[in-house]
């Protein structure tokens, strides 16, 4: 059995005899993947794969188009690959200015006990490029209005706009990562968004294994 | 006498001090006391901070500071600050040389790290090299000398050097035409120190030549490293 794992900063996506998503801090120490990418993957695998390469390969496997932009929004970063005419064109990885945005949404949903999928799309978002700065804006807004739901919705919209700008204001993007399950986030991006789920990088690892390279 | 220099001052000035102990204070001279946090804004680039820290740590009797267009405004202002506020003996120069000495090292088959070492040491250890040209470089690197030299190890041997470093080897540090010269079929990484105005060129040249633009403040981050590795891999390098 070949084990594939995308060890995210907060969540790990693993395919062995089953498909599982578990908190990275709870991944059993004995799990050593055959092919892995992500947080600490060099120590937890026999074969470490660069995350952007895994993302690219995942996109090539899952997207049936020659031109595509695939964006992975993780707990702590944003990364993308752009293909034109079936050929790699561009990549970007915003770890510093995209810091902890996905994780901040998750924390705030838990803290305020709000499900983003129930929230209305706000007209405007906060101009946030960093999860931590965004949290300050939320606290300010709540002090001012007492409306926790609206504050969180504006935060999510702000993050969505940051992703949109970082990826060059595309007309269409394929989305990878946990935020595929966040309706508000998807609707906040002002272009066509096709969610591909949380296993895009793992699919990329499988493709790399299949092709026998990298 | 210790004589520091910054940027690429004109050769005739350097020659005057050739018999002295020349120190390139742009470069990594080992661990020195970090004073830039006290005196310089946080948004100063890592090289400017390094020049400042090195100048204070080594206290050369003179500093030949190239303050022309071949350096930058931050350098020009730092030169003034060192002179006026720190009592340093500064010789300001503006290197407008247009007699290029060639780019044999940039175009050679050597590994990137070795190329940078030879180019940057060539002011102190002035030599003419005969090196075999790499006719088909698998990658290009457009940059200024990097604060974190670990970046060089990410590139294949024979990576062609573009940008200001190419101007430096050529002895024409303010030649914008050479600085913007890139070969379009070579997958090229365009690198600038964070907060350096060369980011304007790097980003736009990367866009036009379909390269990878990255900036880094000091130490190479995991994401910059991964982007370079992925870019070179996915472009078939």
Coordinates of C-alpha atoms in Angstrom, one line a residue:
Chain A
X1 CA 0.0 0.0 0.0
X2 CA 1.4 3.4 -1.0
X3 CA 0.6 6.2 1.4
X4 CA 0.1 9.8 0.1
X5 CA -0.1 12.7 2.5
X6 CA -0.5 16.4 2.3
X7 CA 0.5 17.6 5.7
X8 CA -1.1 21.0 6.0
X9 CA -0.2 23.4 8.8
X10 CA -3.4 22.6 10.6
X11 CA -5.1 19.7 8.7
X12 CA -3.5 16.7 7.1
X13 CA -5.1 14.9 4.1
X14 CA -4.0 11.3 3.9
X15 CA -4.8 8.5 1.5
X16 CA -3.6 5.0 2.7
X17 CA -6.1 2.2 3.0
X18 CA -8.7 4.9 3.5
X19 CA -9.2 8.6 2.8
X20 CA -8.8 10.8 5.9
X21 CA -8.6 14.4 7.1
X22 CA -7.1 14.8 10.5
X23 CA -5.6 17.6 12.5
X24 CA -1.9 17.8 11.8
X25 CA -1.1 18.0 15.5
X26 CA -3.0 14.6 15.9
X27 CA -1.3 12.7 13.1
X28 CA 0.2 9.6 14.7
X29 CA 4.0 9.7 14.8
X30 CA 4.2 6.3 13.2
X31 CA 2.6 7.6 9.9
X32 CA 5.4 7.9 7.4
X33 CA 4.0 8.6 3.9
X34 CA 5.6 7.3 0.8
X35 CA 4.9 10.6 -1.0
X36 CA 4.2 13.7 0.9
X37 CA 4.2 17.5 0.7
X38 CA 3.6 20.3 3.2
X39 CA 4.4 21.1 6.7
X40 CA 7.3 18.9 8.0
X41 CA 6.8 16.5 5.1
X42 CA 10.5 16.0 4.7
X43 CA 10.6 14.3 8.1
X44 CA 7.4 12.4 7.7
X45 CA 7.9 10.8 4.3
X46 CA 10.2 8.7 2.2
X47 CA 9.7 11.1 -0.7
X48 CA 9.2 14.8 -0.2
X49 CA 7.5 16.7 -3.0
X50 CA 7.5 20.5 -3.4
X51 CA 3.9 21.7 -2.7
X52 CA 3.7 23.8 -5.9
X53 CA 4.7 20.8 -8.0
X54 CA 2.1 18.7 -6.2
X55 CA -0.5 21.4 -6.9
X56 CA 0.5 21.6 -10.5
X57 CA 0.2 17.8 -11.0
X58 CA -3.1 17.8 -9.1
X59 CA -4.4 20.4 -11.5
X60 CA -3.3 18.6 -14.6
X61 CA -5.0 15.4 -13.3
X62 CA -8.3 17.0 -12.2
X63 CA -8.8 19.8 -14.7
X64 CA -9.8 19.0 -18.2
X65 CA -8.8 22.3 -19.7
X66 CA -5.5 23.5 -21.3
X67 CA -5.8 26.9 -19.8
X68 CA -6.4 27.1 -16.1
X69 CA -5.6 28.9 -12.9
X70 CA -5.5 26.7 -9.8
X71 CA -5.4 28.4 -6.4
X72 CA -4.8 26.6 -3.1
X73 CA -5.9 28.6 -0.1
X74 CA -4.4 26.9 3.0
X75 CA -4.5 27.7 6.7
X76 CA -1.5 29.9 6.4
X77 CA -0.8 30.8 2.8
X78 CA -2.1 31.2 -0.7
X79 CA -0.4 29.5 -3.7
X80 CA -1.3 29.2 -7.3
X81 CA -0.2 27.8 -10.7
X82 CA -1.2 29.1 -14.0
X83 CA -1.3 27.0 -17.2
X84 CA -1.8 28.2 -20.8
X85 CA -2.2 25.9 -23.7
X86 CA -1.3 23.0 -21.4
X87 CA 2.0 24.5 -20.4
X88 CA 3.1 25.9 -17.1
X89 CA 3.3 29.7 -17.2
X90 CA 3.4 31.1 -13.7
X91 CA 3.4 30.3 -10.0
X92 CA 3.0 32.3 -6.8
X93 CA 3.1 31.6 -3.1
X94 CA 2.2 34.2 -0.7
X95 CA 3.2 33.0 2.7
X96 CA 4.0 36.3 4.4
X97 CA 1.2 38.6 3.3
X98 CA -1.4 35.9 3.1
X99 CA -0.4 34.8 6.6
X100 CA -2.9 32.7 8.5
X101 CA -6.0 33.8 6.7
X102 CA -7.6 30.4 6.3
X103 CA -6.7 29.5 9.9
X104 CA -8.1 32.8 11.1
X105 CA -11.5 32.1 9.5
X106 CA -11.6 28.7 11.2
X107 CA -10.7 30.1 14.6
X108 CA -13.3 32.9 14.4
X109 CA -16.0 30.5 13.3
X110 CA -15.3 28.4 16.3
X111 CA -14.9 31.2 18.7
X112 CA -18.1 33.0 17.7
X113 CA -19.9 29.7 16.9
X114 CA -20.8 31.0 13.5
X115 CA -21.1 28.9 10.3
X116 CA -19.9 31.0 7.4
X117 CA -22.2 29.0 5.1
X118 CA -25.2 30.6 6.7
X119 CA -24.0 34.2 6.3
X120 CA -25.2 36.7 3.8
X121 CA -22.7 38.0 1.3
X122 CA -21.7 41.5 2.5
X123 CA -21.4 44.4 0.1
X124 CA -17.9 45.2 1.2
X125 CA -15.0 43.5 2.9
X126 CA -12.1 44.6 5.0
X127 CA -9.0 45.3 3.0
X128 CA -7.1 42.5 4.7
X129 CA -3.9 40.9 3.5
X130 CA -3.0 39.1 6.8
X131 CA -5.2 37.0 9.1
X132 CA -3.8 38.6 12.2
X133 CA -4.4 42.2 11.1
X134 CA -7.9 41.1 9.9
X135 CA -8.7 39.8 13.4
X136 CA -8.0 43.2 14.8
X137 CA -10.4 44.7 12.3
X138 CA -13.1 42.3 13.4
X139 CA -12.7 43.1 17.0
X140 CA -12.9 46.8 16.2
X141 CA -16.1 46.3 14.2
X142 CA -17.7 44.2 16.9
X143 CA -17.0 46.9 19.5
X144 CA -18.6 49.4 17.1
X145 CA -21.6 47.5 15.9
X146 CA -22.0 44.4 18.1
X147 CA -22.7 42.5 14.9
X148 CA -20.4 39.5 15.0
X149 CA -21.8 37.8 11.9
X150 CA -21.5 40.9 9.7
X151 CA -17.9 41.4 11.0
X152 CA -16.9 37.8 10.1
X153 CA -18.6 38.0 6.7
X154 CA -16.6 41.2 5.9
X155 CA -13.5 39.5 7.0
X156 CA -14.1 36.5 4.7
X157 CA -15.0 38.8 1.8
X158 CA -11.7 40.7 2.4
X159 CA -9.7 37.5 2.3
X160 CA -11.5 36.4 -0.8
X161 CA -10.7 39.7 -2.5
X162 CA -7.0 39.4 -1.4
X163 CA -6.9 35.9 -3.1
X164 CA -8.5 37.4 -6.2
X165 CA -6.0 40.2 -6.4
X166 CA -3.0 38.0 -5.6
X167 CA -3.9 35.8 -8.5
X168 CA -4.1 38.6 -11.0
X169 CA -7.9 39.2 -11.0
X170 CA -8.7 36.2 -13.2
X171 CA -12.0 35.5 -14.9
X172 CA -12.1 31.9 -13.6
X173 CA -10.2 30.0 -11.0
X174 CA -10.1 26.5 -9.7
X175 CA -10.0 26.4 -6.0
X176 CA -8.2 23.9 -3.7
X177 CA -8.2 23.6 0.0
X178 CA -10.5 23.7 3.0
X179 CA -12.2 26.9 1.9
X180 CA -13.8 24.9 -0.9
X181 CA -16.4 24.1 1.8
X182 CA -17.0 27.7 2.6
X183 CA -19.9 29.0 0.5
X184 CA -19.4 32.6 1.7
X185 CA -15.8 32.6 0.7
X186 CA -16.5 31.2 -2.8
X187 CA -19.3 33.7 -3.4
X188 CA -17.1 36.5 -2.2
X189 CA -14.6 36.0 -5.1
X190 CA -15.8 38.1 -8.0
X191 CA -15.1 35.6 -10.7
X192 CA -16.2 32.0 -11.6
X193 CA -14.9 29.7 -9.0
X194 CA -14.7 25.9 -9.4
X195 CA -14.1 24.2 -6.1
X196 CA -12.0 21.0 -6.3
X197 CA -11.9 20.1 -2.7
X198 CA -9.2 19.3 -0.2
X199 CA -7.3 16.5 -1.9
X200 CA -5.9 18.3 -5.0
X201 CA -2.3 18.1 -3.7
X202 CA -2.7 14.5 -2.8
X203 CA -4.0 13.8 -6.3
X204 CA -0.9 15.5 -7.5
X205 CA 1.2 13.2 -5.4
X206 CA -0.6 10.2 -6.8
X207 CA 0.1 11.5 -10.3
X208 CA 3.8 12.0 -9.6
X209 CA 3.9 8.4 -8.2
X210 CA 2.1 7.1 -11.3
X211 CA 4.5 8.9 -13.7
X212 CA 7.5 7.8 -11.6
X213 CA 9.2 11.1 -11.5
X214 CA 10.1 14.1 -9.3
Chain B
X1 CA 44.8 51.5 6.0
X2 CA 41.4 49.9 5.7
X3 CA 39.4 51.3 2.7
X4 CA 35.8 50.2 2.4
X5 CA 33.8 50.5 -0.7
X6 CA 30.2 50.3 -1.6
X7 CA 28.7 49.4 -5.0
X8 CA 31.0 49.5 -7.9
X9 CA 33.1 52.7 -7.7
X10 CA 35.0 53.8 -10.8
X11 CA 38.2 51.8 -11.4
X12 CA 40.5 54.8 -11.4
X13 CA 39.5 55.6 -7.8
X14 CA 39.8 52.0 -6.7
X15 CA 43.3 51.9 -8.3
X16 CA 44.4 54.8 -6.1
X17 CA 43.8 52.6 -3.1
X18 CA 44.9 49.3 -4.6
X19 CA 47.8 48.9 -2.2
X20 CA 45.5 49.4 0.9
X21 CA 43.3 46.8 2.5
X22 CA 40.2 47.0 0.4
X23 CA 36.9 45.8 2.0
X24 CA 33.6 45.4 0.1
X25 CA 31.2 46.4 2.8
X26 CA 28.2 45.4 0.7
X27 CA 29.2 41.8 1.4
X28 CA 28.8 39.4 4.2
X29 CA 31.8 40.0 6.3
X30 CA 30.8 37.6 9.1
X31 CA 28.9 38.3 12.2
X32 CA 28.9 41.9 13.2
X33 CA 27.0 43.9 15.7
X34 CA 23.4 44.7 14.5
X35 CA 22.9 48.5 14.9
X36 CA 20.7 49.1 11.9
X37 CA 17.5 48.5 13.9
X38 CA 18.2 51.5 16.0
X39 CA 19.2 53.9 13.3
X40 CA 17.5 52.8 10.1
X41 CA 13.8 52.3 9.3
X42 CA 12.5 48.8 9.2
X43 CA 11.7 49.2 5.5
X44 CA 15.4 49.5 4.6
X45 CA 16.6 46.7 2.4
X46 CA 18.9 44.0 3.9
X47 CA 21.9 45.2 1.9
X48 CA 21.6 48.8 3.1
X49 CA 21.3 47.5 6.7
X50 CA 24.4 45.3 6.1
X51 CA 26.4 48.2 4.7
X52 CA 25.5 50.3 7.8
X53 CA 26.4 47.5 10.2
X54 CA 29.6 46.7 8.4
X55 CA 30.6 50.3 8.3
X56 CA 30.2 50.7 12.0
X57 CA 31.8 47.4 12.9
X58 CA 34.9 47.7 10.7
X59 CA 35.3 51.5 10.8
X60 CA 37.4 51.8 7.6
X61 CA 39.6 54.9 7.5
X62 CA 37.9 55.8 4.2
X63 CA 34.8 54.5 2.4
X64 CA 34.5 54.9 -1.3
X65 CA 30.8 55.1 -1.7
X66 CA 29.2 54.9 -5.2
X67 CA 26.2 57.1 -4.9
X68 CA 25.3 57.3 -8.6
X69 CA 22.5 55.6 -10.5
X70 CA 24.5 52.5 -10.3
X71 CA 23.6 52.2 -6.6
X72 CA 20.3 53.7 -5.2
X73 CA 18.9 56.6 -3.3
X74 CA 19.0 54.7 -0.1
X75 CA 22.7 54.2 -0.6
X76 CA 23.1 57.9 -1.4
X77 CA 21.3 58.9 1.8
X78 CA 23.2 56.3 3.9
X79 CA 26.4 57.7 2.6
X80 CA 25.4 61.2 3.8
X81 CA 24.3 59.8 7.2
X82 CA 27.6 58.0 7.7
X83 CA 29.5 61.1 6.8
X84 CA 27.4 63.6 8.8
X85 CA 26.2 61.6 11.7
X86 CA 28.9 59.0 12.2
X87 CA 31.9 61.1 11.2
X88 CA 33.1 58.7 8.6
X89 CA 35.5 59.7 5.8
X90 CA 33.4 59.2 2.7
X91 CA 34.6 59.5 -0.8
X92 CA 31.5 59.8 -3.0
X93 CA 31.7 58.6 -6.6
X94 CA 29.3 58.2 -9.5
X95 CA 30.4 55.5 -11.8
X96 CA 29.1 56.3 -15.3
X97 CA 31.6 54.1 -17.1
X98 CA 30.4 52.8 -20.5
X99 CA 33.5 50.9 -21.5
X100 CA 32.3 47.4 -20.7
X101 CA 34.9 44.8 -19.8
X102 CA 32.6 41.9 -20.8
X103 CA 30.5 39.3 -19.0
X104 CA 32.6 36.2 -19.3
X105 CA 31.8 35.0 -15.8
X106 CA 28.0 35.6 -16.1
X107 CA 27.9 33.6 -19.3
X108 CA 30.3 30.8 -18.2
X109 CA 29.6 27.2 -17.3
X110 CA 30.5 27.7 -13.6
X111 CA 28.0 27.1 -10.8
X112 CA 26.1 30.2 -9.7
X113 CA 27.8 30.6 -6.3
X114 CA 31.2 30.5 -7.9
X115 CA 30.2 33.1 -10.5
X116 CA 29.0 35.5 -7.8
X117 CA 32.1 35.0 -5.8
X118 CA 34.3 35.8 -8.7
X119 CA 32.3 38.8 -9.8
X120 CA 32.0 40.4 -6.4
X121 CA 35.7 39.7 -5.6
X122 CA 36.9 41.1 -8.9
X123 CA 37.2 44.6 -7.6
X124 CA 39.6 43.5 -4.8
X125 CA 41.2 40.6 -6.7
X126 CA 41.2 42.1 -10.1
X127 CA 41.7 39.4 -12.8
X128 CA 40.8 38.6 -16.3
X129 CA 39.3 35.2 -16.7
X130 CA 39.2 32.8 -19.6
X131 CA 36.1 30.7 -19.1
X132 CA 34.2 28.5 -21.4
X133 CA 30.8 30.0 -22.3
X134 CA 27.7 28.0 -21.6
X135 CA 25.9 28.0 -24.9
X136 CA 22.6 26.6 -23.6
X137 CA 22.0 27.7 -20.1
X138 CA 19.1 25.8 -18.4
X139 CA 18.2 28.8 -16.2
X140 CA 18.7 32.5 -15.8
X141 CA 19.1 34.6 -12.6
X142 CA 18.3 38.3 -12.8
X143 CA 19.4 39.9 -9.5
X144 CA 21.5 42.1 -7.4
X145 CA 24.0 40.3 -5.1
X146 CA 21.8 38.5 -2.6
X147 CA 21.8 38.8 1.1
X148 CA 21.3 35.1 1.5
X149 CA 23.7 33.3 -0.8
X150 CA 21.9 30.0 -0.1
X151 CA 19.7 30.9 -3.1
X152 CA 22.5 30.1 -5.5
X153 CA 22.4 26.4 -4.7
X154 CA 18.9 26.1 -6.1
X155 CA 20.1 26.7 -9.6
X156 CA 21.9 24.4 -12.1
X157 CA 25.4 24.9 -13.2
X158 CA 25.9 27.4 -16.0
X159 CA 22.9 29.5 -14.9
X160 CA 23.2 32.8 -16.8
X161 CA 23.4 35.9 -14.7
X162 CA 21.4 39.0 -15.7
X163 CA 20.5 42.2 -14.0
X164 CA 22.7 44.5 -12.0
X165 CA 25.2 41.7 -11.3
X166 CA 25.8 41.5 -15.0
X167 CA 26.4 45.3 -15.0
X168 CA 28.8 44.9 -12.1
X169 CA 30.9 42.3 -14.0
X170 CA 30.9 44.5 -17.0
X171 CA 32.1 47.5 -14.9
X172 CA 29.1 49.6 -16.0
X173 CA 26.9 49.6 -12.9
X174 CA 24.4 52.3 -14.1
X175 CA 23.8 50.9 -17.5
X176 CA 20.0 50.3 -17.5
X177 CA 20.1 48.7 -20.9
X178 CA 22.4 45.9 -19.7
X179 CA 20.5 45.7 -16.5
X180 CA 17.3 45.0 -18.4
X181 CA 18.9 42.6 -20.9
X182 CA 17.4 39.1 -20.6
X183 CA 17.4 36.2 -23.1
X184 CA 13.7 35.3 -23.6
X185 CA 14.1 31.5 -24.1
X186 CA 15.9 31.0 -20.8
X187 CA 13.6 30.3 -17.8
X188 CA 14.7 33.2 -15.5
X189 CA 14.1 34.0 -11.9
X190 CA 13.9 37.7 -11.2
X191 CA 15.0 38.4 -7.7
X192 CA 15.2 41.6 -5.7
X193 CA 15.7 42.3 -2.0
X194 CA 12.5 43.4 -0.4
X195 CA 12.2 47.2 -0.2
X196 CA 14.6 47.7 -3.0
X197 CA 13.4 49.8 -5.9
X198 CA 14.7 47.2 -8.3
X199 CA 11.6 45.2 -7.5
X200 CA 9.8 47.4 -10.1
X201 CA 12.1 46.1 -12.8
X202 CA 12.1 42.5 -11.5
X203 CA 8.3 42.3 -11.4
X204 CA 7.8 43.8 -14.9
X205 CA 10.7 41.9 -16.6
X206 CA 9.3 38.7 -15.1
X207 CA 5.9 39.5 -16.5
X208 CA 7.3 40.3 -20.0
X209 CA 9.7 37.3 -20.1
X210 CA 7.4 34.9 -18.4
X211 CA 9.8 34.4 -15.6
X212 CA 9.4 34.1 -11.8
X213 CA 9.5 37.2 -9.7
X214 CA 10.5 36.8 -6.1
X215 CA 11.5 39.2 -3.4
X216 CA 13.1 38.3 -0.1
X217 CA 14.0 40.3 2.9
X218 CA 17.2 38.8 4.2
X219 CA 17.1 35.1 4.8
X220 CA 15.6 33.0 2.1
X221 CA 12.1 31.8 3.1
X222 CA 10.7 28.4 2.5
X223 CA 8.1 29.8 0.2
X224 CA 10.6 31.6 -2.0
X225 CA 12.8 28.5 -2.1
X226 CA 9.8 26.3 -3.1
X227 CA 8.7 28.8 -5.8
X228 CA 12.2 28.8 -7.4
X229 CA 12.4 25.0 -7.2
X230 CA 8.9 24.5 -8.7
X231 CA 9.5 27.2 -11.4
X232 CA 12.7 25.6 -12.6
X233 CA 11.2 22.1 -12.4
X234 CA 7.9 23.0 -14.2
X235 CA 9.7 25.0 -16.9
X236 CA 11.7 21.8 -17.6
X237 CA 15.1 22.9 -16.2

